[in-house]
mmCIF file of C-alpha atoms and ligand atoms in Angstrom:
data_model
loop_
_atom_site.group_PDB
_atom_site.id
_atom_site.type_symbol
_atom_site.label_atom_id
_atom_site.label_comp_id
_atom_site.label_asym_id
_atom_site.label_seq_id
_atom_site.Cartn_x
_atom_site.Cartn_y
_atom_site.Cartn_z
ATOM 1 C CA MET K 1 -96.989 -34.831 19.079
ATOM 2 C CA ASP K 2 -99.759 -32.553 20.343
ATOM 3 C CA ASN K 3 -103.155 -33.495 19.009
ATOM 4 C CA ARG K 4 -102.037 -34.871 15.693
ATOM 5 C CA THR K 5 -103.488 -38.285 14.857
ATOM 6 C CA PRO K 6 -100.654 -40.524 13.692
ATOM 7 C CA LEU K 7 -100.800 -41.784 10.114
ATOM 8 C CA ILE K 8 -99.154 -45.068 9.190
ATOM 9 C CA ALA K 9 -99.012 -45.366 5.399
ATOM 10 C CA GLY K 10 -97.898 -48.318 3.300
ATOM 11 C CA ASN K 11 -96.381 -47.668 -0.109
ATOM 12 C CA TRP K 12 -96.582 -50.921 -2.039
ATOM 13 C CA LYS K 13 -94.621 -49.502 -4.991
ATOM 14 C CA MET K 14 -94.593 -51.841 -8.028
ATOM 15 C CA HIS K 15 -95.497 -54.947 -6.054
ATOM 16 C CA LYS K 16 -98.495 -57.279 -6.054
ATOM 17 C CA THR K 17 -100.972 -58.224 -8.769
ATOM 18 C CA SER K 18 -104.629 -57.474 -8.031
ATOM 19 C CA PRO K 19 -105.345 -60.875 -6.407
ATOM 20 C CA GLU K 20 -102.198 -60.573 -4.286
ATOM 21 C CA ALA K 21 -103.098 -57.022 -3.238
ATOM 22 C CA VAL K 22 -106.639 -58.085 -2.335
ATOM 23 C CA GLU K 23 -105.308 -60.951 -0.222
ATOM 24 C CA THR K 24 -102.892 -58.711 1.705
ATOM 25 C CA ALA K 25 -105.554 -56.024 2.171
ATOM 26 C CA LYS K 26 -108.019 -58.591 3.544
ATOM 27 C CA ALA K 27 -105.484 -59.836 6.061
ATOM 28 C CA LEU K 28 -104.578 -56.280 7.069
ATOM 29 C CA VAL K 29 -108.202 -55.217 7.567
ATOM 30 C CA LYS K 30 -108.616 -58.059 10.077
ATOM 31 C CA LEU K 31 -105.334 -57.418 11.879
ATOM 32 C CA VAL K 32 -106.011 -53.715 12.458
ATOM 33 C CA ALA K 33 -109.759 -53.913 13.101
ATOM 34 C CA ASP K 34 -109.277 -53.186 16.798
ATOM 35 C CA THR K 35 -107.028 -50.109 16.390
ATOM 36 C CA THR K 36 -108.056 -46.626 17.439
ATOM 37 C CA ASP K 37 -106.385 -43.213 17.369
ATOM 38 C CA VAL K 38 -104.303 -43.990 14.299
ATOM 39 C CA ASP K 39 -105.008 -43.426 10.615
ATOM 40 C CA ILE K 40 -103.939 -46.183 8.251
ATOM 41 C CA MET K 41 -103.405 -46.025 4.502
ATOM 42 C CA ILE K 42 -102.156 -48.403 1.825
ATOM 43 C CA ALA K 43 -101.143 -47.443 -1.698
ATOM 44 C CA PRO K 44 -101.280 -50.417 -4.069
ATOM 45 C CA VAL K 45 -100.551 -50.211 -7.823
ATOM 46 C CA PHE K 46 -103.219 -48.442 -9.891
ATOM 47 C CA THR K 47 -104.696 -51.646 -11.331
ATOM 48 C CA ALA K 48 -105.367 -52.999 -7.829
ATOM 49 C CA LEU K 49 -107.043 -49.869 -6.432
ATOM 50 C CA ASP K 50 -110.573 -50.708 -7.422
ATOM 51 C CA PRO K 51 -110.640 -54.305 -6.100
ATOM 52 C CA VAL K 52 -108.775 -53.291 -2.934
ATOM 53 C CA SER K 53 -111.231 -50.434 -2.351
ATOM 54 C CA THR K 54 -114.008 -53.013 -1.984
ATOM 55 C CA VAL K 55 -111.963 -54.863 0.637
ATOM 56 C CA VAL K 56 -111.110 -51.807 2.738
ATOM 57 C CA LYS K 57 -114.515 -50.118 2.538
ATOM 58 C CA ASN K 58 -115.895 -49.435 6.033
ATOM 59 C CA SER K 59 -112.642 -50.660 7.607
ATOM 60 C CA ARG K 60 -109.827 -48.890 9.477
ATOM 61 C CA VAL K 61 -107.742 -48.867 6.290
ATOM 62 C CA GLY K 62 -107.715 -45.955 3.830
ATOM 63 C CA LEU K 63 -106.623 -46.117 0.220
ATOM 64 C CA GLY K 64 -104.080 -44.055 -1.687
ATOM 65 C CA GLY K 65 -102.636 -43.718 -5.170
ATOM 66 C CA GLN K 66 -98.863 -43.628 -5.681
ATOM 67 C CA ASN K 67 -98.952 -40.635 -8.036
ATOM 68 C CA LEU K 68 -101.322 -38.503 -10.081
ATOM 69 C CA HIS K 69 -101.216 -36.086 -12.998
ATOM 70 C CA TRP K 70 -102.318 -32.469 -12.638
ATOM 71 C CA GLU K 71 -104.474 -32.357 -15.770
ATOM 72 C CA LYS K 72 -108.037 -33.564 -15.565
ATOM 73 C CA GLU K 73 -107.788 -35.700 -18.697
ATOM 74 C CA GLY K 74 -106.134 -35.735 -22.079
ATOM 75 C CA ALA K 75 -103.321 -37.171 -24.172
ATOM 76 C CA PHE K 76 -100.986 -38.109 -21.301
ATOM 77 C CA THR K 77 -100.202 -41.756 -21.904
ATOM 78 C CA GLY K 78 -99.439 -43.659 -18.724
ATOM 79 C CA GLU K 79 -100.766 -40.999 -16.357
ATOM 80 C CA ILE K 80 -103.801 -40.941 -14.060
ATOM 81 C CA SER K 81 -105.939 -38.030 -12.865
ATOM 82 C CA ALA K 82 -107.142 -37.065 -9.411
ATOM 83 C CA ALA K 83 -110.765 -37.788 -10.339
ATOM 84 C CA MET K 84 -109.753 -41.259 -11.548
ATOM 85 C CA LEU K 85 -108.126 -41.993 -8.190
ATOM 86 C CA VAL K 86 -111.198 -40.725 -6.345
ATOM 87 C CA SER K 87 -113.485 -42.875 -8.476
ATOM 88 C CA ALA K 88 -111.287 -45.904 -7.701
ATOM 89 C CA GLY K 89 -111.882 -45.310 -3.986
ATOM 90 C CA CYS K 90 -108.815 -43.295 -2.945
ATOM 91 C CA GLN K 91 -108.720 -40.712 -0.169
ATOM 92 C CA TYR K 92 -104.938 -40.158 -0.330
ATOM 93 C CA VAL K 93 -102.204 -39.793 -2.929
ATOM 94 C CA ILE K 94 -98.419 -39.988 -2.574
ATOM 95 C CA ILE K 95 -96.699 -37.138 -4.429
ATOM 96 C CA GLY K 96 -93.034 -36.554 -5.258
ATOM 97 C CA HIS K 97 -91.681 -39.845 -3.946
ATOM 98 C CA SER K 98 -87.909 -39.921 -4.370
ATOM 99 C CA GLU K 99 -88.203 -42.808 -6.817
ATOM 100 C CA ARG K 100 -90.394 -40.578 -9.016
ATOM 101 C CA ARG K 101 -87.817 -37.798 -8.655
ATOM 102 C CA GLN K 102 -84.812 -40.084 -9.345
ATOM 103 C CA PHE K 103 -86.133 -42.338 -12.101
ATOM 104 C CA PHE K 104 -89.029 -40.482 -13.739
ATOM 105 C CA GLY K 105 -87.937 -36.863 -13.925
ATOM 106 C CA GLU K 106 -90.204 -35.530 -11.199
ATOM 107 C CA THR K 107 -89.258 -31.961 -10.258
ATOM 108 C CA ASP K 108 -90.291 -29.536 -7.525
ATOM 109 C CA GLU K 109 -92.403 -27.746 -10.150
ATOM 110 C CA THR K 110 -94.355 -30.848 -11.204
ATOM 111 C CA VAL K 111 -94.729 -31.841 -7.559
ATOM 112 C CA ASN K 112 -96.295 -28.435 -6.903
ATOM 113 C CA LYS K 113 -98.860 -28.939 -9.683
ATOM 114 C CA ARG K 114 -99.705 -32.432 -8.497
ATOM 115 C CA ILE K 115 -100.299 -31.212 -4.939
ATOM 116 C CA LYS K 116 -102.692 -28.564 -6.284
ATOM 117 C CA ALA K 117 -104.604 -31.142 -8.327
ATOM 118 C CA ALA K 118 -104.863 -33.469 -5.323
ATOM 119 C CA ILE K 119 -106.216 -30.736 -3.067
ATOM 120 C CA GLU K 120 -108.752 -29.603 -5.658
ATOM 121 C CA ALA K 121 -110.054 -33.168 -5.816
ATOM 122 C CA LYS K 122 -110.116 -33.387 -1.982
ATOM 123 C CA LEU K 123 -107.443 -36.076 -1.929
ATOM 124 C CA ILE K 124 -105.012 -35.927 0.993
ATOM 125 C CA PRO K 125 -101.564 -35.313 -0.510
ATOM 126 C CA VAL K 126 -98.640 -37.176 1.059
ATOM 127 C CA PHE K 127 -95.872 -34.888 -0.162
ATOM 128 C CA CYS K 128 -92.428 -36.532 -0.052
ATOM 129 C CA VAL K 129 -89.154 -34.716 0.493
ATOM 130 C CA GLY K 130 -85.672 -35.827 1.483
ATOM 131 C CA GLU K 131 -81.980 -35.537 0.758
ATOM 132 C CA THR K 132 -79.630 -37.976 -0.970
ATOM 133 C CA GLU K 133 -76.604 -39.443 0.763
ATOM 134 C CA ALA K 134 -74.256 -37.096 -1.125
ATOM 135 C CA GLU K 135 -76.319 -34.097 -0.053
ATOM 136 C CA ARG K 136 -76.249 -35.208 3.594
ATOM 137 C CA ASP K 137 -72.493 -35.791 3.419
ATOM 138 C CA ALA K 138 -72.069 -32.294 1.983
ATOM 139 C CA ASP K 139 -74.099 -30.847 4.876
ATOM 140 C CA GLN K 140 -76.887 -29.796 2.539
ATOM 141 C CA THR K 141 -79.765 -31.644 4.208
ATOM 142 C CA LEU K 142 -81.552 -28.567 5.516
ATOM 143 C CA SER K 143 -81.036 -26.511 2.378
ATOM 144 C CA VAL K 144 -82.407 -29.353 0.224
ATOM 145 C CA LEU K 145 -85.467 -29.628 2.477
ATOM 146 C CA ASP K 146 -85.882 -25.879 2.367
ATOM 147 C CA LYS K 147 -85.957 -25.847 -1.429
ATOM 148 C CA GLN K 148 -88.201 -28.898 -1.797
ATOM 149 C CA VAL K 149 -90.763 -27.717 0.765
ATOM 150 C CA LYS K 150 -90.837 -24.095 -0.437
ATOM 151 C CA LYS K 151 -91.103 -24.949 -4.133
ATOM 152 C CA GLY K 152 -93.527 -27.801 -3.588
ATOM 153 C CA LEU K 153 -95.905 -25.547 -1.656
ATOM 154 C CA GLU K 154 -95.301 -22.269 -3.489
ATOM 155 C CA GLY K 155 -98.515 -20.471 -4.406
ATOM 156 C CA HIS K 156 -100.616 -22.452 -1.952
ATOM 157 C CA SER K 157 -102.518 -20.789 0.847
ATOM 158 C CA GLU K 158 -102.791 -21.899 4.449
ATOM 159 C CA GLY K 159 -106.502 -22.577 3.964
ATOM 160 C CA ASN K 160 -106.137 -25.099 1.180
ATOM 161 C CA LEU K 161 -103.305 -27.019 2.856
ATOM 162 C CA SER K 162 -105.286 -28.110 5.900
ATOM 163 C CA SER K 163 -105.205 -31.802 4.896
ATOM 164 C CA LEU K 164 -101.533 -31.762 3.831
ATOM 165 C CA VAL K 165 -99.255 -34.580 4.983
ATOM 166 C CA ILE K 166 -95.501 -34.292 4.474
ATOM 167 C CA ALA K 167 -93.224 -37.330 4.422
ATOM 168 C CA TYR K 168 -89.550 -36.884 5.231
ATOM 169 C CA GLU K 169 -87.758 -39.694 3.451
ATOM 170 C CA PRO K 170 -83.975 -39.474 3.350
ATOM 171 C CA VAL K 171 -83.142 -41.150 0.034
ATOM 172 C CA TRP K 172 -80.204 -43.029 1.573
ATOM 173 C CA ALA K 173 -82.550 -44.735 4.028
ATOM 174 C CA ILE K 174 -85.113 -45.981 1.501
ATOM 175 C CA GLY K 175 -84.971 -49.726 0.961
ATOM 176 C CA THR K 176 -81.425 -49.851 2.305
ATOM 177 C CA GLY K 177 -82.036 -51.035 5.855
ATOM 178 C CA LYS K 178 -80.247 -47.847 7.026
ATOM 179 C CA THR K 179 -82.773 -45.940 9.102
ATOM 180 C CA ALA K 180 -82.098 -42.356 10.081
ATOM 181 C CA THR K 181 -81.461 -42.175 13.811
ATOM 182 C CA LYS K 182 -84.357 -40.781 15.748
ATOM 183 C CA GLU K 183 -82.298 -37.640 16.364
ATOM 184 C CA GLN K 184 -81.532 -37.173 12.651
ATOM 185 C CA ALA K 185 -85.196 -37.667 11.797
ATOM 186 C CA GLN K 186 -86.379 -35.331 14.567
ATOM 187 C CA GLU K 187 -84.002 -32.597 13.404
ATOM 188 C CA ALA K 188 -85.346 -32.804 9.855
ATOM 189 C CA HIS K 189 -88.978 -32.965 10.976
ATOM 190 C CA GLN K 190 -88.586 -29.992 13.285
ATOM 191 C CA TYR K 191 -86.966 -28.053 10.476
ATOM 192 C CA ILE K 192 -89.757 -28.940 8.024
ATOM 193 C CA ARG K 193 -92.346 -27.843 10.590
ATOM 194 C CA SER K 194 -90.503 -24.534 11.021
ATOM 195 C CA LEU K 195 -90.607 -24.006 7.242
ATOM 196 C CA VAL K 196 -94.374 -24.536 7.268
ATOM 197 C CA GLU K 197 -94.656 -22.094 10.144
ATOM 198 C CA THR K 198 -92.665 -19.413 8.340
ATOM 199 C CA ASP K 199 -94.685 -19.648 5.142
ATOM 200 C CA PHE K 200 -98.148 -20.581 6.408
ATOM 201 C CA GLY K 201 -98.283 -19.743 10.108
ATOM 202 C CA ASP K 202 -98.675 -21.427 13.455
ATOM 203 C CA ALA K 203 -102.011 -23.080 13.016
ATOM 204 C CA LEU K 204 -100.925 -25.150 10.026
ATOM 205 C CA SER K 205 -97.475 -25.936 11.415
ATOM 206 C CA ASN K 206 -99.084 -27.314 14.583
ATOM 207 C CA THR K 207 -101.534 -29.548 12.738
ATOM 208 C CA VAL K 208 -99.586 -30.687 9.666
ATOM 209 C CA ARG K 209 -98.583 -34.319 9.982
ATOM 210 C CA ILE K 210 -94.983 -35.130 9.122
ATOM 211 C CA LEU K 211 -94.246 -38.810 8.510
ATOM 212 C CA TYR K 212 -90.841 -40.446 8.546
ATOM 213 C CA GLY K 213 -89.987 -42.909 5.777
ATOM 214 C CA GLY K 214 -86.914 -45.027 5.104
ATOM 215 C CA SER K 215 -86.528 -48.592 6.342
ATOM 216 C CA VAL K 216 -89.239 -48.317 8.990
ATOM 217 C CA LYS K 217 -89.759 -51.747 10.571
ATOM 218 C CA PRO K 218 -91.747 -53.130 13.508
ATOM 219 C CA ASP K 219 -88.627 -52.977 15.671
ATOM 220 C CA ASN K 220 -87.660 -49.343 15.030
ATOM 221 C CA VAL K 221 -91.039 -47.618 14.678
ATOM 222 C CA THR K 222 -91.680 -47.164 18.399
ATOM 223 C CA GLU K 223 -88.578 -45.118 19.104
ATOM 224 C CA LEU K 224 -89.093 -42.980 16.007
ATOM 225 C CA MET K 225 -92.706 -42.310 17.009
ATOM 226 C CA GLN K 226 -91.561 -41.075 20.417
ATOM 227 C CA MET K 227 -89.985 -38.010 18.841
ATOM 228 C CA PRO K 228 -92.122 -34.887 19.190
ATOM 229 C CA ASP K 229 -92.260 -33.965 15.503
ATOM 230 C CA ILE K 230 -92.684 -37.470 14.031
ATOM 231 C CA ASP K 231 -96.377 -38.049 13.368
ATOM 232 C CA GLY K 232 -96.338 -41.335 11.532
ATOM 233 C CA ALA K 233 -94.506 -43.424 8.985
ATOM 234 C CA LEU K 234 -94.429 -44.031 5.254
ATOM 235 C CA VAL K 235 -93.433 -47.658 4.958
ATOM 236 C CA GLY K 236 -92.248 -49.490 1.843
ATOM 237 C CA GLY K 237 -90.810 -52.986 2.245
ATOM 238 C CA ALA K 238 -92.313 -53.739 5.648
ATOM 239 C CA SER K 239 -95.815 -52.769 4.448
ATOM 240 C CA LEU K 240 -95.971 -55.599 1.901
ATOM 241 C CA ASP K 241 -96.647 -58.158 4.594
ATOM 242 C CA ALA K 242 -99.914 -57.612 6.482
ATOM 243 C CA GLU K 243 -98.546 -58.962 9.728
ATOM 244 C CA SER K 244 -95.426 -56.785 9.816
ATOM 245 C CA PHE K 245 -97.363 -53.711 8.680
ATOM 246 C CA SER K 246 -99.983 -54.266 11.373
ATOM 247 C CA ARG K 247 -97.204 -54.361 13.973
ATOM 248 C CA ILE K 248 -96.029 -50.971 12.722
ATOM 249 C CA VAL K 249 -99.603 -49.649 12.876
ATOM 250 C CA LYS K 250 -99.710 -50.833 16.508
ATOM 251 C CA PHE K 251 -96.447 -49.086 17.386
ATOM 252 C CA LYS K 252 -97.616 -47.964 20.833
HETATM 253 P P1 LIG A 1 -88.733 -48.587 2.665
HETATM 254 O O1 LIG A 1 -89.437 -47.528 1.651
HETATM 255 O O2 LIG A 1 -89.596 -48.651 3.887
HETATM 256 O O3 LIG A 1 -88.701 -49.884 1.911
HETATM 257 O O4 LIG A 1 -87.375 -48.045 2.953
HETATM 258 C C1 LIG A 1 -90.003 -46.348 2.121
HETATM 259 C C2 LIG A 1 -90.575 -45.567 0.971
HETATM 260 O O5 LIG A 1 -89.956 -45.526 -0.098
HETATM 261 O O6 LIG A 1 -91.664 -44.952 1.058
#
């Protein structure tokens, strides 16, 4: 994977109250204290960000939001802005997760605006793409990725995407225990990297980190990470437990 530093990210979804999140974060900070050459991020629920930020400060663990709104402030009940995430201690934000797309009406257009807002606020966007099972069965995987990546990044320039992280998460593999094979994942990652190269050039396509997500566990992470275009993992279920997540972080 060339010189790309792997990123292992934990998406805690709608799990853990603040005290529970703090407890898990404390355990994780200890378990990964001796790691090097890997970036680590956890994304707890919004209400836990501030207390967890105190726990992870000056540790190996970074902090991320699970979503953000593109406006700076205003009458947008239930939403949160980039500046609010930054002030709660975040360096990262997950954007366009398939659960947002499936259950909350997220579209490629809104994903595009959220990525812009994240970059303006100097948050690292973790931009999620991936096909459903029906789309894979209909042989549409690459065309779905093509549309999601192009529309999500439309109007951006190479210069402002330097921190971009993309997460390939086949919807059929999320929370199902069905992981993509390392060959299926590699094919998708290589294709996504080629899309970045076409639209933004070599330099960005060589440095952009592409994570795999979908039932990543301690016992399958190592073989996935051996693939040349897999630069890390976005982990749901197995990130909720500090011990299992730390084993994924230490995939080598
Ligand atoms: P999972 O979730 O690891 O539980 O499959 C991954 C994700 O949704 O980011």
